[in-house]
Amino acid sequence: MENMDEISLDNYQNVKIPAQTMCDNLEYWMTRLPALLRNLPIIHLAIPGSHNTTTYTLNRYNDIGVDESTIIQLLGRFFPFILKPIIFNWSVNQFDSVKEQLNGGIRYLDLRLATKPNTNSIYFLHGLYGSEVNEPLEEINNWLSSHPYEFVILDFQHFYLFNDEHHRQLISKIKNIFRWKLCPFHKRLDNITLQWLSSEKYQLIVIYRNIMAKNFHDLWPSGMWPTPWPDTTNAKELDEFLTKTIEKRSPNMGFISQCLLTPNISYVMRHLGGNLYRDLGEKCRNASFPWINANKPGPGGMNIVITDFVSHCDFLFSKTVIQRNATLLEDQVKFTKNS
């Protein structure tokens, strides 16, 4: 295969884009992107992400999370051996470590955090408490160090039982771990490209969805990266929601399309012996993949796309999202031929 980085725009008329160009090496897919795509704004690229990235650290015997309702937390004290396994079955969204997800092409990581009463430790959370934050964050940093031309977005989505001191502690940890890799906040995203990030040695954007972000130049506020939540178990409603929200996308901001089906309490009660992977995973994929293949990146198009269980079928989700970037090259070929 020709080295696409060496092909000038003048030669695009004679280039046939191979089907495997975008996703034949998930671990280094950004590094191997054609120069044309590495010089496009990152908000014009299709980037795969994982929902509730660190739920692989949950344990069915861990404490019930403070993100659950008061009544669920209360019942958990009296019936832990009944309730905790049920919560576990419906709270795990990923089976693979952050390193495995990154090697599988995932470049957006969705993080939910909490403290515990009367402690200063910070944990990942979703229904149940997961691991402390240190090891996965260090794992991400080590991976980035060994992949200098790759780029990741960390989205700190929710903070439970956090006070200002907890925020300062977490932010200090983020800055100490990632240091110079952190891309400082910019008011405009349409001039931030993979090529520019590499030239500046930035490898990470940290979205911090709390007002504390405004006090730090290398944290990105929530408003720059809208992430509307479908909140449904209905596949048709999910498809309609994804289409409707992307049509309203601001062209100058990032955008996260959540390809998710989310169980509510009544759904779980009707499927007490089930779990998220078996009962909603396939249903979600059957709705999401046609939607991904019907849309494409570019100005006003899809940008970050996230889902559950990203490693299913050898990271087919990552491959599908990444491959949509080939449409940007195809459009350029058509434009060049007609100009």
GROMACS .gro file of C-alpha atoms in nm:
model
  339
    1MET     CA    1   0.000   0.000   0.000
    2GLU     CA    2   0.128   0.347  -0.081
    3ASN     CA    3   0.224   0.575   0.204
    4MET     CA    4  -0.069   0.813   0.211
    5ASP     CA    5   0.131   1.072   0.404
    6GLU     CA    6   0.350   1.121   0.096
    7ILE     CA    7   0.065   1.170  -0.150
    8SER     CA    8   0.003   1.533  -0.240
    9LEU     CA    9  -0.340   1.674  -0.313
   10ASP     CA   10  -0.244   1.695  -0.679
   11ASN     CA   11  -0.217   1.316  -0.692
   12TYR     CA   12  -0.547   1.233  -0.523
   13GLN     CA   13  -0.722   1.185  -0.858
   14ASN     CA   14  -0.527   0.862  -0.910
   15VAL     CA   15  -0.555   0.727  -0.556
   16LYS     CA   16  -0.791   0.445  -0.470
   17ILE     CA   17  -0.861   0.441  -0.097
   18PRO     CA   18  -0.820   0.083   0.029
   19ALA     CA   19  -1.096  -0.039   0.259
   20GLN     CA   20  -0.850  -0.120   0.537
   21THR     CA   21  -0.665   0.213   0.531
   22MET     CA   22  -0.827   0.368   0.836
   23CYS     CA   23  -0.844   0.078   1.080
   24ASP     CA   24  -0.588  -0.190   0.999
   25ASN     CA   25  -0.386  -0.104   1.311
   26LEU     CA   26  -0.612   0.012   1.592
   27GLU     CA   27  -0.330   0.070   1.838
   28TYR     CA   28  -0.171   0.334   1.611
   29TRP     CA   29  -0.463   0.445   1.399
   30MET     CA   30  -0.411   0.817   1.461
   31THR     CA   31  -0.038   0.789   1.396
   32ARG     CA   32  -0.110   0.620   1.062
   33LEU     CA   33  -0.379   0.860   0.942
   34PRO     CA   34  -0.306   1.030   0.609
   35ALA     CA   35  -0.157   1.377   0.642
   36LEU     CA   36  -0.477   1.530   0.505
   37LEU     CA   37  -0.675   1.393   0.798
   38ARG     CA   38  -0.411   1.474   1.057
   39ASN     CA   39  -0.442   1.835   0.946
   40LEU     CA   40  -0.820   1.847   0.988
   41PRO     CA   41  -0.972   1.979   1.313
   42ILE     CA   42  -1.023   1.696   1.561
   43ILE     CA   43  -1.390   1.798   1.583
   44HIS     CA   44  -1.423   1.696   1.216
   45LEU     CA   45  -1.290   1.344   1.274
   46ALA     CA   46  -1.482   1.032   1.377
   47ILE     CA   47  -1.335   0.917   1.709
   48PRO     CA   48  -1.447   0.603   1.897
   49GLY     CA   49  -1.499   0.622   2.272
   50SER     CA   50  -1.610   0.402   2.558
   51HIS     CA   51  -1.903   0.469   2.791
   52ASN     CA   52  -1.828   0.429   3.163
   53THR     CA   53  -1.474   0.335   3.069
   54THR     CA   54  -1.352   0.210   3.407
   55THR     CA   55  -1.645  -0.012   3.505
   56TYR     CA   56  -1.416  -0.310   3.445
   57THR     CA   57  -1.282  -0.225   3.795
   58LEU     CA   58  -1.620  -0.286   3.964
   59ASN     CA   59  -1.659  -0.580   4.197
   60ARG     CA   60  -1.994  -0.735   4.283
   61TYR     CA   61  -1.908  -0.720   4.654
   62ASN     CA   62  -1.795  -0.357   4.664
   63ASP     CA   63  -1.994  -0.086   4.839
   64ILE     CA   64  -2.309   0.039   4.667
   65GLY     CA   65  -2.237   0.372   4.501
   66VAL     CA   66  -2.369   0.708   4.611
   67ASP     CA   67  -2.500   0.752   4.257
   68GLU     CA   68  -2.777   0.505   4.346
   69SER     CA   69  -3.099   0.628   4.507
   70THR     CA   70  -3.127   0.654   4.885
   71ILE     CA   71  -3.370   0.363   4.898
   72ILE     CA   72  -3.135   0.137   4.698
   73GLN     CA   73  -2.846   0.228   4.927
   74LEU     CA   74  -3.063   0.153   5.231
   75LEU     CA   75  -3.183  -0.182   5.095
   76GLY     CA   76  -2.823  -0.268   5.015
   77ARG     CA   77  -2.734  -0.252   5.384
   78PHE     CA   78  -2.996  -0.514   5.471
   79PHE     CA   79  -2.980  -0.736   5.160
   80PRO     CA   80  -2.627  -0.691   5.021
   81PHE     CA   81  -2.586  -1.047   4.889
   82ILE     CA   82  -2.906  -1.011   4.687
   83LEU     CA   83  -2.886  -0.651   4.571
   84LYS     CA   84  -2.516  -0.604   4.495
   85PRO     CA   85  -2.495  -0.876   4.226
   86ILE     CA   86  -2.802  -0.729   4.054
   87ILE     CA   87  -2.649  -0.380   4.055
   88PHE     CA   88  -2.321  -0.525   3.930
   89ASN     CA   89  -2.490  -0.699   3.636
   90TRP     CA   90  -2.646  -0.373   3.519
   91SER     CA   91  -2.354  -0.139   3.599
   92VAL     CA   92  -2.063  -0.297   3.412
   93ASN     CA   93  -2.031  -0.129   3.072
   94GLN     CA   94  -1.681  -0.244   2.977
   95PHE     CA   95  -1.485  -0.565   3.030
   96ASP     CA   96  -1.139  -0.446   2.924
   97SER     CA   97  -0.874  -0.235   3.097
   98VAL     CA   98  -0.796   0.116   2.976
   99LYS     CA   99  -0.478  -0.012   2.812
  100GLU     CA  100  -0.671  -0.279   2.623
  101GLN     CA  101  -0.932  -0.024   2.518
  102LEU     CA  102  -0.663   0.216   2.395
  103ASN     CA  103  -0.493  -0.064   2.205
  104GLY     CA  104  -0.835  -0.134   2.054
  105GLY     CA  105  -0.861   0.215   1.908
  106ILE     CA  106  -1.065   0.389   2.179
  107ARG     CA  107  -0.958   0.752   2.215
  108TYR     CA  108  -1.231   0.901   2.437
  109LEU     CA  109  -1.266   0.779   2.796
  110ASP     CA  110  -1.575   0.851   3.009
  111LEU     CA  111  -1.500   0.867   3.383
  112ARG     CA  112  -1.736   0.886   3.685
  113LEU     CA  113  -1.587   0.949   4.028
  114ALA     CA  114  -1.681   0.959   4.395
  115THR     CA  115  -1.535   0.974   4.741
  116LYS     CA  116  -1.657   0.777   5.041
  117PRO     CA  117  -1.783   0.939   5.362
  118ASN     CA  118  -1.500   1.044   5.594
  119THR     CA  119  -1.223   0.957   5.346
  120ASN     CA  120  -1.009   1.151   5.102
  121SER     CA  121  -0.957   0.866   4.855
  122ILE     CA  122  -1.114   0.904   4.510
  123TYR     CA  123  -1.274   0.609   4.334
  124PHE     CA  124  -1.433   0.527   4.002
  125LEU     CA  125  -1.804   0.464   4.033
  126HIS     CA  126  -2.111   0.334   3.854
  127GLY     CA  127  -2.374   0.170   4.071
  128LEU     CA  128  -2.093   0.021   4.280
  129TYR     CA  129  -1.755   0.158   4.380
  130GLY     CA  130  -1.465   0.060   4.158
  131SER     CA  131  -1.090   0.103   4.199
  132GLU     CA  132  -0.910   0.411   4.320
  133VAL     CA  133  -0.822   0.646   4.036
  134ASN     CA  134  -0.442   0.630   4.051
  135GLU     CA  135  -0.360   0.307   3.870
  136PRO     CA  136  -0.584   0.354   3.561
  137LEU     CA  137  -0.468   0.715   3.520
  138GLU     CA  138  -0.105   0.606   3.544
  139GLU     CA  139  -0.180   0.332   3.291
  140ILE     CA  140  -0.320   0.591   3.048
  141ASN     CA  141  -0.014   0.810   3.094
  142ASN     CA  142   0.226   0.520   3.036
  143TRP     CA  143   0.037   0.422   2.723
  144LEU     CA  144   0.056   0.776   2.588
  145SER     CA  145   0.431   0.788   2.656
  146SER     CA  146   0.480   0.479   2.441
  147HIS     CA  147   0.249   0.612   2.166
  148PRO     CA  148   0.376   0.968   2.111
  149TYR     CA  149   0.158   1.048   1.807
  150GLU     CA  150  -0.169   0.925   1.957
  151PHE     CA  151  -0.417   1.152   2.130
  152VAL     CA  152  -0.683   1.084   2.398
  153ILE     CA  153  -0.974   1.278   2.546
  154LEU     CA  154  -1.048   1.217   2.915
  155ASP     CA  155  -1.397   1.323   3.017
  156PHE     CA  156  -1.449   1.355   3.391
  157GLN     CA  157  -1.827   1.337   3.377
  158HIS     CA  158  -1.966   1.316   3.729
  159PHE     CA  159  -1.840   1.384   4.080
  160TYR     CA  160  -2.023   1.239   4.380
  161LEU     CA  161  -1.955   1.340   4.741
  162PHE     CA  162  -1.700   1.592   4.617
  163ASN     CA  163  -1.613   1.916   4.792
  164ASP     CA  164  -1.367   2.180   4.675
  165GLU     CA  165  -1.077   2.007   4.847
  166HIS     CA  166  -1.155   1.680   4.667
  167HIS     CA  167  -1.157   1.867   4.337
  168ARG     CA  168  -0.823   2.030   4.414
  169GLN     CA  169  -0.681   1.690   4.509
  170LEU     CA  170  -0.801   1.528   4.187
  171ILE     CA  171  -0.688   1.815   3.965
  172SER     CA  172  -0.345   1.811   4.128
  173LYS     CA  173  -0.327   1.437   4.060
  174ILE     CA  174  -0.422   1.489   3.694
  175LYS     CA  175  -0.162   1.761   3.647
  176ASN     CA  176   0.113   1.564   3.824
  177ILE     CA  177   0.048   1.247   3.625
  178PHE     CA  178   0.006   1.393   3.275
  179ARG     CA  179   0.214   1.713   3.303
  180TRP     CA  180   0.320   1.846   2.961
  181LYS     CA  181   0.085   1.611   2.776
  182LEU     CA  182  -0.215   1.826   2.875
  183CYS     CA  183  -0.346   2.048   2.597
  184PRO     CA  184  -0.444   2.389   2.738
  185PHE     CA  185  -0.796   2.519   2.689
  186HIS     CA  186  -0.870   2.704   2.365
  187LYS     CA  187  -1.187   2.898   2.295
  188ARG     CA  188  -1.190   2.760   1.941
  189LEU     CA  189  -1.164   2.396   1.849
  190ASP     CA  190  -1.168   2.434   1.471
  191ASN     CA  191  -0.792   2.497   1.459
  192ILE     CA  192  -0.684   2.209   1.683
  193THR     CA  193  -0.556   1.924   1.466
  194LEU     CA  194  -0.368   1.602   1.536
  195GLN     CA  195  -0.069   1.747   1.351
  196TRP     CA  196  -0.069   2.061   1.565
  197LEU     CA  197  -0.111   1.858   1.885
  198SER     CA  198   0.186   1.641   1.788
  199SER     CA  199   0.400   1.943   1.705
  200GLU     CA  200   0.327   2.086   2.050
  201LYS     CA  201   0.369   1.743   2.216
  202TYR     CA  202   0.017   1.756   2.356
  203GLN     CA  203  -0.153   1.418   2.383
  204LEU     CA  204  -0.448   1.477   2.610
  205ILE     CA  205  -0.754   1.696   2.644
  206VAL     CA  206  -0.915   1.677   2.987
  207ILE     CA  207  -1.281   1.775   3.002
  208TYR     CA  208  -1.373   1.856   3.360
  209ARG     CA  209  -1.747   1.897   3.402
  210ASN     CA  210  -1.741   2.113   3.712
  211ILE     CA  211  -1.715   2.485   3.770
  212MET     CA  212  -1.365   2.430   3.913
  213ALA     CA  213  -1.241   2.389   3.555
  214LYS     CA  214  -1.254   2.766   3.502
  215ASN     CA  215  -0.964   2.809   3.746
  216PHE     CA  216  -0.721   2.597   3.545
  217HIS     CA  217  -0.591   2.673   3.195
  218ASP     CA  218  -0.542   2.306   3.103
  219LEU     CA  219  -0.893   2.184   3.190
  220TRP     CA  220  -1.173   2.208   2.936
  221PRO     CA  221  -1.523   2.314   3.044
  222SER     CA  222  -1.832   2.106   2.983
  223GLY     CA  223  -1.988   2.345   2.732
  224MET     CA  224  -1.717   2.284   2.471
  225TRP     CA  225  -1.809   1.914   2.442
  226PRO     CA  226  -2.188   1.858   2.454
  227THR     CA  227  -2.283   1.498   2.532
  228PRO     CA  228  -2.662   1.450   2.513
  229TRP     CA  229  -2.791   1.132   2.678
  230PRO     CA  230  -3.060   0.922   2.501
  231ASP     CA  231  -3.195   0.767   2.827
  232THR     CA  232  -3.401   0.495   2.661
  233THR     CA  233  -3.423   0.117   2.620
  234ASN     CA  234  -3.596   0.154   2.284
  235ALA     CA  235  -3.377   0.107   1.974
  236LYS     CA  236  -3.596   0.321   1.749
  237GLU     CA  237  -3.595   0.605   2.001
  238LEU     CA  238  -3.215   0.581   2.020
  239ASP     CA  239  -3.180   0.613   1.643
  240GLU     CA  240  -3.415   0.911   1.632
  241PHE     CA  241  -3.235   1.078   1.924
  242LEU     CA  242  -2.891   1.036   1.768
  243THR     CA  243  -3.010   1.183   1.438
  244LYS     CA  244  -3.199   1.472   1.594
  245THR     CA  245  -2.918   1.580   1.826
  246ILE     CA  246  -2.643   1.569   1.566
  247GLU     CA  247  -2.853   1.785   1.336
  248LYS     CA  248  -2.845   2.055   1.606
  249ARG     CA  249  -2.472   2.025   1.664
  250SER     CA  250  -2.269   2.345   1.678
  251PRO     CA  251  -2.002   2.335   1.405
  252ASN     CA  252  -1.740   2.502   1.628
  253MET     CA  253  -1.754   2.261   1.921
  254GLY     CA  254  -1.684   1.896   1.984
  255PHE     CA  255  -1.979   1.658   2.007
  256ILE     CA  256  -2.034   1.322   2.171
  257SER     CA  257  -2.297   1.084   2.030
  258GLN     CA  258  -2.396   0.830   2.293
  259CYS     CA  259  -2.493   0.502   2.126
  260LEU     CA  260  -2.643   0.360   2.443
  261LEU     CA  261  -2.949   0.185   2.573
  262THR     CA  262  -2.991   0.258   2.943
  263PRO     CA  263  -3.202   0.039   3.176
  264ASN     CA  264  -3.425   0.211   3.428
  265ILE     CA  265  -3.548   0.053   3.753
  266SER     CA  266  -3.866  -0.087   3.599
  267TYR     CA  267  -3.663  -0.251   3.319
  268VAL     CA  268  -3.423  -0.409   3.567
  269MET     CA  269  -3.713  -0.535   3.780
  270ARG     CA  270  -3.852  -0.712   3.474
  271HIS     CA  271  -3.511  -0.867   3.401
  272LEU     CA  272  -3.375  -0.945   3.748
  273GLY     CA  273  -3.179  -1.243   3.622
  274GLY     CA  274  -3.034  -1.053   3.328
  275ASN     CA  275  -2.748  -0.816   3.267
  276LEU     CA  276  -2.662  -0.520   3.049
  277TYR     CA  277  -2.442  -0.713   2.808
  278ARG     CA  278  -2.691  -0.987   2.730
  279ASP     CA  279  -3.021  -0.800   2.746
  280LEU     CA  280  -2.937  -0.465   2.587
  281GLY     CA  281  -2.592  -0.502   2.430
  282GLU     CA  282  -2.693  -0.673   2.105
  283LYS     CA  283  -3.007  -0.463   2.076
  284CYS     CA  284  -2.794  -0.150   2.105
  285ARG     CA  285  -2.544  -0.269   1.844
  286ASN     CA  286  -2.824  -0.349   1.601
  287ALA     CA  287  -2.939   0.012   1.629
  288SER     CA  288  -2.599   0.182   1.651
  289PHE     CA  289  -2.402   0.029   1.365
  290PRO     CA  290  -2.653   0.123   1.091
  291TRP     CA  291  -2.665   0.476   1.232
  292ILE     CA  292  -2.284   0.505   1.233
  293ASN     CA  293  -2.263   0.378   0.876
  294ALA     CA  294  -2.539   0.617   0.764
  295ASN     CA  295  -2.354   0.921   0.900
  296LYS     CA  296  -2.010   1.061   0.842
  297PRO     CA  297  -1.765   1.300   1.004
  298GLY     CA  298  -1.681   1.650   0.888
  299PRO     CA  299  -1.822   1.996   0.966
  300GLY     CA  300  -2.151   1.941   1.147
  301GLY     CA  301  -2.115   1.562   1.119
  302MET     CA  302  -2.047   1.300   1.379
  303ASN     CA  303  -1.741   1.343   1.597
  304ILE     CA  304  -1.694   1.131   1.910
  305VAL     CA  305  -1.912   0.820   1.919
  306ILE     CA  306  -1.932   0.611   2.236
  307THR     CA  307  -2.091   0.283   2.332
  308ASP     CA  308  -2.082  -0.006   2.581
  309PHE     CA  309  -1.869  -0.322   2.550
  310VAL     CA  310  -1.637  -0.175   2.289
  311SER     CA  311  -1.426  -0.491   2.254
  312HIS     CA  312  -1.718  -0.700   2.124
  313CYS     CA  313  -1.624  -0.889   1.807
  314ASP     CA  314  -1.257  -0.779   1.820
  315PHE     CA  315  -1.333  -0.407   1.856
  316LEU     CA  316  -1.566  -0.395   1.559
  317PHE     CA  317  -1.712  -0.073   1.701
  318SER     CA  318  -1.374   0.105   1.687
  319LYS     CA  319  -1.311  -0.022   1.336
  320THR     CA  320  -1.652   0.095   1.216
  321VAL     CA  321  -1.619   0.446   1.361
  322ILE     CA  322  -1.260   0.494   1.247
  323GLN     CA  323  -1.340   0.372   0.896
  324ARG     CA  324  -1.595   0.652   0.856
  325ASN     CA  325  -1.298   0.890   0.829
  326ALA     CA  326  -1.233   0.742   0.485
  327THR     CA  327  -1.534   0.939   0.364
  328LEU     CA  328  -1.338   1.259   0.427
  329LEU     CA  329  -1.070   1.139   0.186
  330GLU     CA  330  -1.331   1.029  -0.065
  331ASP     CA  331  -1.491   1.373  -0.050
  332GLN     CA  332  -1.152   1.535  -0.108
  333VAL     CA  333  -1.088   1.311  -0.408
  334LYS     CA  334  -1.425   1.414  -0.558
  335PHE     CA  335  -1.357   1.781  -0.485
  336THR     CA  336  -1.011   1.764  -0.643
  337LYS     CA  337  -1.140   1.589  -0.952
  338ASN     CA  338  -1.411   1.850  -1.001
  339SER     CA  339  -1.197   2.153  -0.934
   0.00000   0.00000   0.00000
